[in-house]
Amino acid sequence: MKKLAALLIIISLVIAGCQEAKTILPTEMVKNTPLESINPTPSAEVKAETTIAPTAVKETPKATQAVTVDVVSTLIPKGRVISNLASGKDALIKGDMNKDGISDIALIVEDNADASKERDLVIAFGTTEGSYVQSIYAKEAIMCVDCGGVFGDPLDNLTFSNGSVLLSLYGGSTDRWYYKYRFQYRDNDWYLIGETSGQSRTTDLTSAIELDVNLLTGDFIEKQSNKKGVLIESKRGKKEKQQLTKLADFNNSSDSAPSSDEIVEDASYPCTDELLYIYDLDEVVASFTEFTERTTKLISEHDYDQLYSDIGNCFNTATDKMILEYPQLKSKITKIRSIAEKIISDKWVIEDAISGGGTMWMHNASRSYGVIKFYIFHYGWLSMSDQSEDIDANGYETQLAKLKQNIESAAEWKAFEPEKAADLEKAAQGYVFSMKELQQIFDKSQTMPSVYILEHLSGYSVES
């Protein structure tokens, strides 16, 4: 009996020793595991994992979890692709956007066949299963690829900071502009909580202005460039708080113009309300000429370049003010501005290649910016004034016929200098595409300004 009892005690000790060895094993494995492969899971979760078979472990997604292509593709509609930022990277960011400890994503998508269509902003919340649930699909919330003017795609950056999604846009030509919009998830929805807008002119370093507004508090800061072209604070204050704009309602047509309610005007030129509504360009040029020659003689071609630049600045500022009053114009005006700038730029290359150079075309191109800004203002004004008597269907059809002829002859243009052939071909293709885009915009609005815009942009001063 004593021998049997002793045998049972020995067996019990052996079994206990084996069980103890099993509980020590995970610790020994960790000691021999490289640091970079250790999952930084809280100690409470580590204890739980040591009691579960490895095949049954279900890892909780962390804020640093990588976003796989398969996961993202489920959020992108058919016919759309992820946009590229100015850096060349995908417009896709990660971060805890709803403050639940799980990484979320935001991405910008665009039509892969039409660069003139506005882009969409998609935001999705991460789940504990590692998947994503769409929080919002903001359709046409972001400027199109072709809406940046000569600078090209205006999509500058998309980041996540201070609990908000920050969108940055930049574009223009002689007149440059930029926007920054801050969106935040609050009260179970997405809202625009802050915006920064600015503009400047390449011909005048002292003309830059910026307006930064906290839409949650109404606080704002205005900045204006000094004589050295450096932006310095010029005004600080508080505006009356308005109801926040939901991201679902945010789009290009609801953007504010790149300036404040107190748009800085150049008082040295006769940019008066009376002058703005003079429909005759020659009369406007005569008024500016008369005013300028009181102090300065217009002698050189560069003097006249500056004159047309001043006219353009006058009407461009007036257009920005008009957009503040009629925000529904923003989307269309932005497109027309962008397309017109690209056409003028392409025309510059075409004229130079066909004619073999020459300074006069450079002056013509420079003045074209001012002329187009004059017509764009009147196009917007007539659009909101609903002046049907201004419709010129016959003139529009005549201009379309001329435009079609120019587009057809584009394929036959030959460079005066062989080394410019590649530049000519690229510019001609861009010209054809942009003119067709402009025609589509104007087809439903055949006002005189639209006729003049087409006429001015499609005409050439040299033979093809």
Short mmCIF file of C-alpha atoms in Angstrom, two decimals:
data_model
loop_
_atom_site.label_atom_id
_atom_site.label_comp_id
_atom_site.label_asym_id
_atom_site.label_seq_id
_atom_site.Cartn_x
_atom_site.Cartn_y
_atom_site.Cartn_z
CA MET A 1 0.00 0.00 0.00
CA LYS A 2 2.83 2.35 0.93
CA LYS A 3 4.53 1.57 -2.40
CA LEU A 4 1.32 2.38 -4.30
CA ALA A 5 0.91 5.70 -2.48
CA ALA A 6 4.51 6.66 -3.21
CA LEU A 7 4.02 5.81 -6.88
CA LEU A 8 0.92 8.03 -7.08
CA ILE A 9 2.84 10.94 -5.48
CA ILE A 10 5.67 10.62 -8.04
CA ILE A 11 3.20 10.56 -10.96
CA SER A 12 1.45 13.70 -9.60
CA LEU A 13 4.77 15.57 -9.33
CA VAL A 14 5.71 14.67 -12.92
CA ILE A 15 2.34 15.89 -14.26
CA ALA A 16 2.62 19.13 -12.30
CA GLY A 17 6.12 19.69 -13.65
CA CYS A 18 4.93 19.28 -17.23
CA GLN A 19 2.10 21.77 -16.73
CA GLU A 20 4.53 24.30 -15.26
CA ALA A 21 6.83 23.89 -18.24
CA LYS A 22 3.93 24.62 -20.57
CA THR A 23 3.16 27.93 -18.85
CA ILE A 24 6.81 28.98 -19.00
CA LEU A 25 7.22 28.23 -22.70
CA PRO A 26 5.68 31.48 -24.12
CA THR A 27 7.97 33.60 -21.92
CA GLU A 28 11.04 31.75 -23.11
CA MET A 29 9.94 32.25 -26.72
CA VAL A 30 9.59 36.03 -26.23
CA LYS A 31 13.12 36.21 -24.82
CA ASN A 32 14.47 34.80 -28.07
CA THR A 33 12.23 36.84 -30.42
CA PRO A 34 13.59 39.97 -32.25
CA LEU A 35 12.12 43.22 -30.86
CA GLU A 36 10.72 44.38 -34.21
CA SER A 37 8.47 41.30 -34.43
CA ILE A 38 6.84 41.74 -31.03
CA ASN A 39 3.25 42.93 -31.24
CA PRO A 40 2.92 45.95 -28.85
CA THR A 41 -0.33 44.61 -27.36
CA PRO A 42 -1.38 45.74 -23.84
CA SER A 43 -0.40 43.27 -21.11
CA ALA A 44 -4.02 42.29 -20.48
CA GLU A 45 -4.32 41.08 -24.07
CA VAL A 46 -0.98 39.21 -23.88
CA LYS A 47 -2.24 37.18 -20.94
CA ALA A 48 -5.37 36.31 -22.82
CA GLU A 49 -3.40 35.17 -25.85
CA THR A 50 -1.24 32.77 -23.78
CA THR A 51 -4.32 30.76 -22.87
CA ILE A 52 -5.69 30.50 -26.43
CA ALA A 53 -4.41 28.28 -29.21
CA PRO A 54 -2.48 30.32 -31.85
CA THR A 55 -4.98 29.49 -34.61
CA ALA A 56 -7.78 31.08 -32.60
CA VAL A 57 -6.05 34.42 -31.98
CA LYS A 58 -7.96 37.40 -33.51
CA GLU A 59 -5.80 40.53 -33.62
CA THR A 60 -7.45 43.92 -33.03
CA PRO A 61 -6.62 46.55 -35.70
CA LYS A 62 -4.26 49.25 -34.46
CA ALA A 63 -3.97 52.90 -35.51
CA THR A 64 -0.85 52.01 -37.51
CA GLN A 65 -2.44 49.15 -39.43
CA ALA A 66 -1.51 49.13 -43.12
CA VAL A 67 -4.33 49.78 -45.60
CA THR A 68 -4.38 47.06 -48.25
CA VAL A 69 -5.36 47.63 -51.86
CA ASP A 70 -8.19 45.09 -51.57
CA VAL A 71 -9.71 46.93 -48.60
CA VAL A 72 -9.53 50.34 -50.30
CA SER A 73 -10.93 49.09 -53.60
CA THR A 74 -14.25 48.31 -51.94
CA LEU A 75 -14.69 52.05 -51.26
CA ILE A 76 -14.04 53.22 -54.84
CA PRO A 77 -16.98 53.29 -57.28
CA LYS A 78 -16.61 51.80 -60.74
CA GLY A 79 -15.00 54.22 -63.18
CA ARG A 80 -13.16 56.11 -60.42
CA VAL A 81 -9.50 55.97 -59.40
CA ILE A 82 -7.52 57.42 -56.51
CA SER A 83 -6.23 60.91 -57.33
CA ASN A 84 -2.58 61.92 -57.09
CA LEU A 85 -1.25 64.72 -54.90
CA ALA A 86 1.28 67.28 -56.12
CA SER A 87 3.99 65.09 -54.55
CA GLY A 88 2.96 62.20 -56.80
CA LYS A 89 1.63 60.13 -53.90
CA ASP A 90 -1.89 58.74 -53.73
CA ALA A 91 -4.47 61.05 -52.17
CA LEU A 92 -5.07 58.63 -49.29
CA ILE A 93 -4.46 59.27 -45.61
CA LYS A 94 -4.92 57.39 -42.32
CA GLY A 95 -5.72 58.52 -38.80
CA ASP A 96 -8.16 58.14 -35.95
CA MET A 97 -10.81 60.50 -37.28
CA ASN A 98 -13.68 59.59 -34.96
CA LYS A 99 -11.53 59.14 -31.83
CA ASP A 100 -12.35 55.49 -31.17
CA GLY A 101 -8.76 54.27 -31.14
CA ILE A 102 -9.00 52.58 -34.55
CA SER A 103 -7.37 53.89 -37.71
CA ASP A 104 -9.71 55.41 -40.32
CA ILE A 105 -9.00 56.46 -43.91
CA ALA A 106 -9.82 59.34 -46.24
CA LEU A 107 -9.20 59.35 -49.97
CA ILE A 108 -9.94 61.45 -53.04
CA VAL A 109 -11.22 59.75 -56.19
CA GLU A 110 -11.71 61.06 -59.71
CA ASP A 111 -13.23 60.04 -63.03
CA ASN A 112 -10.55 58.10 -64.88
CA ALA A 113 -11.91 59.21 -68.26
CA ASP A 114 -12.87 62.87 -67.75
CA ALA A 115 -10.44 65.32 -66.14
CA SER A 116 -13.02 68.11 -66.22
CA LYS A 117 -15.31 66.50 -63.63
CA GLU A 118 -15.09 67.49 -59.97
CA ARG A 119 -13.64 64.89 -57.63
CA ASP A 120 -15.14 63.10 -54.64
CA LEU A 121 -13.92 62.82 -51.06
CA VAL A 122 -14.45 59.45 -49.37
CA ILE A 123 -14.02 58.89 -45.62
CA ALA A 124 -14.41 55.47 -43.97
CA PHE A 125 -14.15 54.38 -40.35
CA GLY A 126 -12.09 51.35 -39.36
CA THR A 127 -13.66 48.41 -37.53
CA THR A 128 -12.29 45.89 -35.03
CA GLU A 129 -12.48 43.26 -37.78
CA GLY A 130 -9.97 45.15 -39.93
CA SER A 131 -12.49 46.31 -42.51
CA TYR A 132 -13.85 49.80 -43.23
CA VAL A 133 -17.35 51.23 -43.14
CA GLN A 134 -18.06 54.29 -45.30
CA SER A 135 -18.77 57.35 -43.16
CA ILE A 136 -19.38 59.78 -46.03
CA TYR A 137 -19.08 60.01 -49.80
CA ALA A 138 -18.87 63.73 -50.59
CA LYS A 139 -19.63 63.90 -54.30
CA GLU A 140 -18.03 66.70 -56.36
CA ALA A 141 -16.50 68.23 -53.24
CA ILE A 142 -13.10 68.88 -54.80
CA MET A 143 -11.90 70.78 -57.89
CA CYS A 144 -11.33 68.84 -61.08
CA VAL A 145 -7.93 67.89 -62.50
CA ASP A 146 -8.24 70.59 -65.18
CA CYS A 147 -9.31 73.34 -62.77
CA GLY A 148 -5.85 74.53 -61.75
CA GLY A 149 -5.05 76.78 -64.69
CA VAL A 150 -1.54 76.84 -66.12
CA PHE A 151 -0.21 75.22 -62.94
CA GLY A 152 -2.13 72.06 -63.80
CA ASP A 153 -3.87 69.83 -61.27
CA PRO A 154 -4.82 72.02 -58.26
CA LEU A 155 -4.81 69.13 -55.76
CA ASP A 156 -1.85 70.12 -53.60
CA ASN A 157 -2.19 67.98 -50.47
CA LEU A 158 -4.43 65.92 -48.20
CA THR A 159 -3.38 65.47 -44.57
CA PHE A 160 -4.74 64.56 -41.13
CA SER A 161 -3.81 66.88 -38.27
CA ASN A 162 -5.33 68.05 -34.99
CA GLY A 163 -8.20 65.63 -35.40
CA SER A 164 -9.20 67.07 -38.79
CA VAL A 165 -8.89 66.24 -42.47
CA LEU A 166 -7.05 69.11 -44.20
CA LEU A 167 -7.46 69.66 -47.95
CA SER A 168 -5.09 72.03 -49.81
CA LEU A 169 -5.63 73.38 -53.35
CA TYR A 170 -3.38 75.65 -55.44
CA GLY A 171 -3.51 77.03 -58.96
CA GLY A 172 -3.70 79.98 -61.32
CA SER A 173 -1.39 81.68 -63.75
CA THR A 174 -0.50 85.36 -63.56
CA ASP A 175 -3.08 85.50 -60.79
CA ARG A 176 -2.44 82.70 -58.33
CA TRP A 177 -4.79 81.38 -55.67
CA TYR A 178 -4.90 78.78 -52.93
CA TYR A 179 -7.47 77.28 -50.57
CA LYS A 180 -7.16 75.19 -47.42
CA TYR A 181 -10.23 73.51 -45.95
CA ARG A 182 -10.43 71.76 -42.57
CA PHE A 183 -13.12 69.11 -42.02
CA GLN A 184 -13.90 67.47 -38.68
CA TYR A 185 -16.20 64.71 -37.46
CA ARG A 186 -18.43 66.07 -34.70
CA ASP A 187 -22.00 65.49 -33.56
CA ASN A 188 -22.15 62.34 -35.72
CA ASP A 189 -21.47 64.19 -38.98
CA TRP A 190 -18.70 65.86 -40.98
CA TYR A 191 -18.43 69.66 -41.01
CA LEU A 192 -16.24 72.38 -42.52
CA ILE A 193 -14.71 74.02 -39.43
CA GLY A 194 -11.98 76.22 -40.93
CA GLU A 195 -10.81 77.71 -44.19
CA THR A 196 -7.87 79.69 -45.48
CA SER A 197 -7.92 81.45 -48.85
CA GLY A 198 -5.35 83.61 -50.57
CA GLN A 199 -4.37 85.16 -53.87
CA SER A 200 -1.39 86.92 -55.39
CA ARG A 201 -0.12 88.27 -58.70
CA THR A 202 3.18 87.31 -60.24
CA THR A 203 3.50 90.83 -61.63
CA ASP A 204 3.09 92.49 -58.23
CA LEU A 205 4.65 90.95 -55.12
CA THR A 206 2.86 93.45 -52.88
CA SER A 207 -0.61 92.35 -54.00
CA ALA A 208 -0.84 89.09 -52.03
CA ILE A 209 -3.66 88.73 -49.50
CA GLU A 210 -4.80 85.92 -47.22
CA LEU A 211 -7.85 85.32 -45.05
CA ASP A 212 -7.90 82.62 -42.36
CA VAL A 213 -11.23 81.92 -40.62
CA ASN A 214 -12.07 79.64 -37.69
CA LEU A 215 -15.67 78.77 -38.48
CA LEU A 216 -16.26 77.30 -35.02
CA THR A 217 -15.52 80.57 -33.23
CA GLY A 218 -15.82 83.21 -35.96
CA ASP A 219 -12.26 84.42 -35.32
CA PHE A 220 -10.38 85.57 -38.42
CA ILE A 221 -6.96 86.88 -39.39
CA GLU A 222 -6.26 88.87 -42.55
CA LYS A 223 -2.78 89.19 -44.00
CA GLN A 224 -1.38 91.38 -46.76
CA SER A 225 2.07 91.40 -48.32
CA ASN A 226 4.47 94.22 -47.54
CA LYS A 227 6.84 95.92 -49.98
CA LYS A 228 9.14 92.88 -49.84
CA GLY A 229 6.31 90.51 -50.71
CA VAL A 230 6.11 88.98 -47.21
CA LEU A 231 2.63 88.31 -45.80
CA ILE A 232 2.09 90.14 -42.53
CA GLU A 233 -0.99 90.39 -40.34
CA SER A 234 -3.10 93.40 -41.29
CA LYS A 235 -6.31 92.76 -39.39
CA ARG A 236 -7.69 90.47 -36.70
CA GLY A 237 -11.27 90.19 -35.54
CA LYS A 238 -14.37 88.13 -35.01
CA LYS A 239 -17.19 87.56 -37.49
CA GLU A 240 -20.72 86.57 -36.63
CA LYS A 241 -20.84 82.79 -36.32
CA GLN A 242 -22.76 81.04 -39.07
CA GLN A 243 -24.25 77.57 -39.21
CA LEU A 244 -21.49 75.13 -40.11
CA THR A 245 -21.49 73.71 -43.63
CA LYS A 246 -21.79 69.94 -43.77
CA LEU A 247 -19.23 68.15 -45.88
CA ALA A 248 -22.15 66.52 -47.71
CA ASP A 249 -23.20 70.01 -48.89
CA PHE A 250 -19.69 71.26 -49.64
CA ASN A 251 -18.64 71.58 -53.28
CA ASN A 252 -16.91 73.96 -55.67
CA SER A 253 -20.01 76.08 -56.17
CA SER A 254 -20.15 76.79 -52.43
CA ASP A 255 -16.51 77.80 -52.11
CA SER A 256 -15.79 81.31 -50.99
CA ALA A 257 -13.74 83.45 -53.33
CA PRO A 258 -10.02 83.67 -52.50
CA SER A 259 -10.43 86.94 -50.67
CA SER A 260 -12.28 88.53 -47.79
CA ASP A 261 -15.37 90.69 -47.82
CA GLU A 262 -12.99 93.63 -47.94
CA ILE A 263 -11.13 92.76 -51.13
CA VAL A 264 -8.11 94.96 -51.53
CA GLU A 265 -8.48 97.19 -54.57
CA ASP A 266 -5.90 99.18 -56.47
CA ALA A 267 -7.07 102.76 -56.09
CA SER A 268 -4.61 104.04 -58.68
CA TYR A 269 -6.84 102.87 -61.55
CA PRO A 270 -10.41 103.79 -62.50
CA CYS A 271 -11.88 100.46 -61.42
CA THR A 272 -15.28 101.88 -60.54
CA ASP A 273 -18.73 100.27 -60.57
CA GLU A 274 -19.65 102.52 -63.47
CA LEU A 275 -16.72 101.26 -65.52
CA LEU A 276 -17.40 97.62 -64.69
CA TYR A 277 -20.72 97.65 -66.46
CA ILE A 278 -19.42 99.19 -69.67
CA TYR A 279 -19.93 96.41 -72.16
CA ASP A 280 -17.58 97.75 -74.85
CA LEU A 281 -13.97 96.61 -74.36
CA ASP A 282 -12.61 99.44 -76.53
CA GLU A 283 -14.35 101.98 -74.31
CA VAL A 284 -12.85 100.39 -71.19
CA VAL A 285 -9.37 100.41 -72.75
CA ALA A 286 -9.85 104.09 -73.66
CA SER A 287 -10.83 104.93 -70.06
CA PHE A 288 -7.78 103.17 -68.63
CA THR A 289 -5.54 104.79 -71.26
CA GLU A 290 -6.84 108.27 -70.49
CA PHE A 291 -6.38 107.78 -66.76
CA THR A 292 -2.89 106.30 -67.12
CA GLU A 293 -1.61 109.04 -69.42
CA ARG A 294 -2.34 111.67 -66.79
CA THR A 295 0.83 110.54 -65.06
CA THR A 296 2.62 108.17 -67.45
CA LYS A 297 3.12 108.17 -71.20
CA LEU A 298 2.27 104.90 -72.90
CA ILE A 299 5.30 104.54 -75.13
CA SER A 300 6.47 100.91 -75.28
CA GLU A 301 4.61 97.67 -75.90
CA HIS A 302 5.38 96.73 -72.30
CA ASP A 303 3.44 99.81 -71.17
CA TYR A 304 0.39 98.51 -73.00
CA ASP A 305 0.97 95.02 -71.57
CA GLN A 306 0.71 96.56 -68.11
CA LEU A 307 -2.40 98.50 -69.12
CA TYR A 308 -4.22 95.29 -70.10
CA SER A 309 -2.95 93.60 -66.96
CA ASP A 310 -4.52 96.39 -64.90
CA ILE A 311 -7.81 95.97 -66.77
CA GLY A 312 -7.70 92.23 -66.10
CA ASN A 313 -6.98 92.73 -62.40
CA CYS A 314 -9.89 95.17 -62.14
CA PHE A 315 -12.42 92.76 -63.65
CA ASN A 316 -10.92 89.70 -61.95
CA THR A 317 -11.42 91.30 -58.53
CA ALA A 318 -14.95 92.28 -59.54
CA THR A 319 -15.63 88.66 -60.53
CA ASP A 320 -14.43 87.46 -57.11
CA LYS A 321 -16.84 89.88 -55.46
CA MET A 322 -19.65 88.68 -57.70
CA ILE A 323 -18.94 85.08 -56.67
CA LEU A 324 -19.28 86.10 -53.03
CA GLU A 325 -22.77 87.36 -53.84
CA TYR A 326 -23.67 84.50 -56.20
CA PRO A 327 -21.72 81.41 -54.98
CA GLN A 328 -23.51 79.22 -57.52
CA LEU A 329 -21.25 80.81 -60.17
CA LYS A 330 -18.06 79.54 -58.54
CA SER A 331 -17.84 76.13 -60.21
CA LYS A 332 -18.47 77.36 -63.76
CA ILE A 333 -16.29 80.49 -63.46
CA THR A 334 -13.43 78.43 -62.02
CA LYS A 335 -13.60 76.05 -64.98
CA ILE A 336 -13.74 78.84 -67.55
CA ARG A 337 -10.79 80.64 -65.95
CA SER A 338 -8.75 77.46 -65.84
CA ILE A 339 -9.53 76.40 -69.42
CA ALA A 340 -8.92 79.91 -70.79
CA GLU A 341 -5.50 80.12 -69.13
CA LYS A 342 -4.50 76.76 -70.60
CA ILE A 343 -5.68 77.79 -74.06
CA ILE A 344 -3.70 81.05 -73.96
CA SER A 345 -0.63 79.14 -72.81
CA ASP A 346 -1.00 76.59 -75.63
CA LYS A 347 -1.64 79.36 -78.17
CA TRP A 348 1.60 80.99 -77.07
CA VAL A 349 3.53 77.80 -77.90
CA ILE A 350 1.63 77.29 -81.18
CA GLU A 351 2.19 80.84 -82.43
CA ASP A 352 5.86 80.67 -81.51
CA ALA A 353 6.35 77.35 -83.32
CA ILE A 354 4.40 78.31 -86.44
CA SER A 355 5.78 81.82 -86.87
CA GLY A 356 9.33 81.06 -85.84
CA GLY A 357 9.18 83.38 -82.86
CA GLY A 358 8.69 87.09 -82.55
CA THR A 359 8.02 89.45 -79.67
CA MET A 360 4.64 90.74 -80.86
CA TRP A 361 2.90 87.45 -80.17
CA MET A 362 4.31 87.51 -76.64
CA HIS A 363 2.67 90.89 -76.12
CA ASN A 364 -0.60 89.61 -77.59
CA ALA A 365 -0.59 86.60 -75.27
CA SER A 366 0.14 88.79 -72.27
CA ARG A 367 -2.78 91.07 -73.09
CA SER A 368 -5.10 88.12 -73.71
CA TYR A 369 -5.25 87.41 -69.98
CA GLY A 370 -6.65 90.88 -69.34
CA VAL A 371 -9.17 90.66 -72.18
CA ILE A 372 -10.47 87.26 -71.09
CA LYS A 373 -10.96 88.46 -67.51
CA PHE A 374 -13.07 91.32 -68.86
CA TYR A 375 -15.32 88.91 -70.79
CA ILE A 376 -15.52 86.38 -67.95
CA PHE A 377 -16.89 89.08 -65.64
CA HIS A 378 -19.58 90.01 -68.16
CA TYR A 379 -20.35 86.34 -68.78
CA GLY A 380 -21.00 85.84 -65.05
CA TRP A 381 -22.96 89.06 -64.71
CA LEU A 382 -25.24 88.24 -67.63
CA SER A 383 -25.69 84.69 -66.33
CA MET A 384 -27.09 86.06 -63.06
CA SER A 385 -28.97 88.95 -64.70
CA ASP A 386 -30.90 86.57 -66.97
CA GLN A 387 -30.71 88.99 -69.89
CA SER A 388 -32.13 86.76 -72.59
CA GLU A 389 -31.99 89.53 -75.17
CA ASP A 390 -28.23 89.22 -75.10
CA ILE A 391 -28.37 85.72 -76.59
CA ASP A 392 -26.59 85.66 -79.94
CA ALA A 393 -27.35 82.24 -81.43
CA ASN A 394 -26.27 83.26 -84.93
CA GLY A 395 -22.99 84.72 -83.72
CA TYR A 396 -22.41 81.65 -81.59
CA GLU A 397 -22.96 79.26 -84.49
CA THR A 398 -20.70 81.36 -86.71
CA GLN A 399 -17.98 81.24 -84.09
CA LEU A 400 -18.38 77.48 -83.66
CA ALA A 401 -17.86 77.06 -87.41
CA LYS A 402 -14.60 79.03 -87.21
CA LEU A 403 -13.58 77.07 -84.15
CA LYS A 404 -14.24 73.76 -85.92
CA GLN A 405 -12.09 74.90 -88.83
CA ASN A 406 -9.22 75.78 -86.51
CA ILE A 407 -9.51 72.47 -84.68
CA GLU A 408 -9.43 70.54 -87.96
CA SER A 409 -6.39 72.47 -89.17
CA ALA A 410 -4.53 71.81 -85.93
CA ALA A 411 -3.45 68.40 -87.23
CA GLU A 412 -1.84 70.10 -90.26
CA TRP A 413 0.14 72.72 -88.37
CA LYS A 414 3.87 72.46 -89.04
CA ALA A 415 6.59 73.97 -86.92
CA PHE A 416 8.71 76.69 -88.52
CA GLU A 417 11.68 75.26 -86.66
CA PRO A 418 11.96 71.41 -86.61
CA GLU A 419 13.15 71.31 -82.99
CA LYS A 420 9.83 72.84 -81.94
CA ALA A 421 7.71 70.15 -83.63
CA ALA A 422 7.16 68.14 -80.44
CA ASP A 423 6.14 71.25 -78.49
CA LEU A 424 3.74 72.23 -81.27
CA GLU A 425 2.08 68.80 -81.35
CA LYS A 426 1.57 68.75 -77.58
CA ALA A 427 0.23 72.32 -77.52
CA ALA A 428 -2.10 71.64 -80.46
CA GLN A 429 -3.57 68.60 -78.72
CA GLY A 430 -4.08 70.62 -75.55
CA TYR A 431 -5.67 73.45 -77.52
CA VAL A 432 -8.17 71.13 -79.24
CA PHE A 433 -9.15 69.43 -75.97
CA SER A 434 -9.56 72.70 -74.07
CA MET A 435 -11.58 74.42 -76.79
CA LYS A 436 -14.00 71.48 -76.91
CA GLU A 437 -14.36 71.70 -73.12
CA LEU A 438 -15.12 75.40 -73.35
CA GLN A 439 -17.67 74.81 -76.09
CA GLN A 440 -19.52 72.30 -73.88
CA ILE A 441 -19.80 74.89 -71.11
CA PHE A 442 -21.08 77.61 -73.46
CA ASP A 443 -23.56 75.47 -75.43
CA LYS A 444 -26.33 76.27 -72.95
CA SER A 445 -25.38 79.91 -72.53
CA GLN A 446 -24.88 81.54 -75.91
CA THR A 447 -24.47 85.09 -74.62
CA MET A 448 -22.32 87.68 -76.35
CA PRO A 449 -19.49 87.31 -73.80
CA SER A 450 -19.34 83.57 -74.50
CA VAL A 451 -19.15 84.34 -78.23
CA TYR A 452 -16.35 86.86 -77.66
CA ILE A 453 -14.45 84.48 -75.39
CA LEU A 454 -14.52 81.75 -78.04
CA GLU A 455 -13.63 84.25 -80.75
CA HIS A 456 -10.70 85.67 -78.83
CA LEU A 457 -9.30 82.30 -77.81
CA SER A 458 -9.73 80.53 -81.14
CA GLY A 459 -8.28 83.24 -83.38
CA TYR A 460 -4.71 83.11 -84.68
CA SER A 461 -2.51 85.89 -85.97
CA VAL A 462 -0.37 83.68 -88.24
CA GLU A 463 -1.18 81.38 -91.13
CA SER A 464 -1.08 77.64 -90.54
#
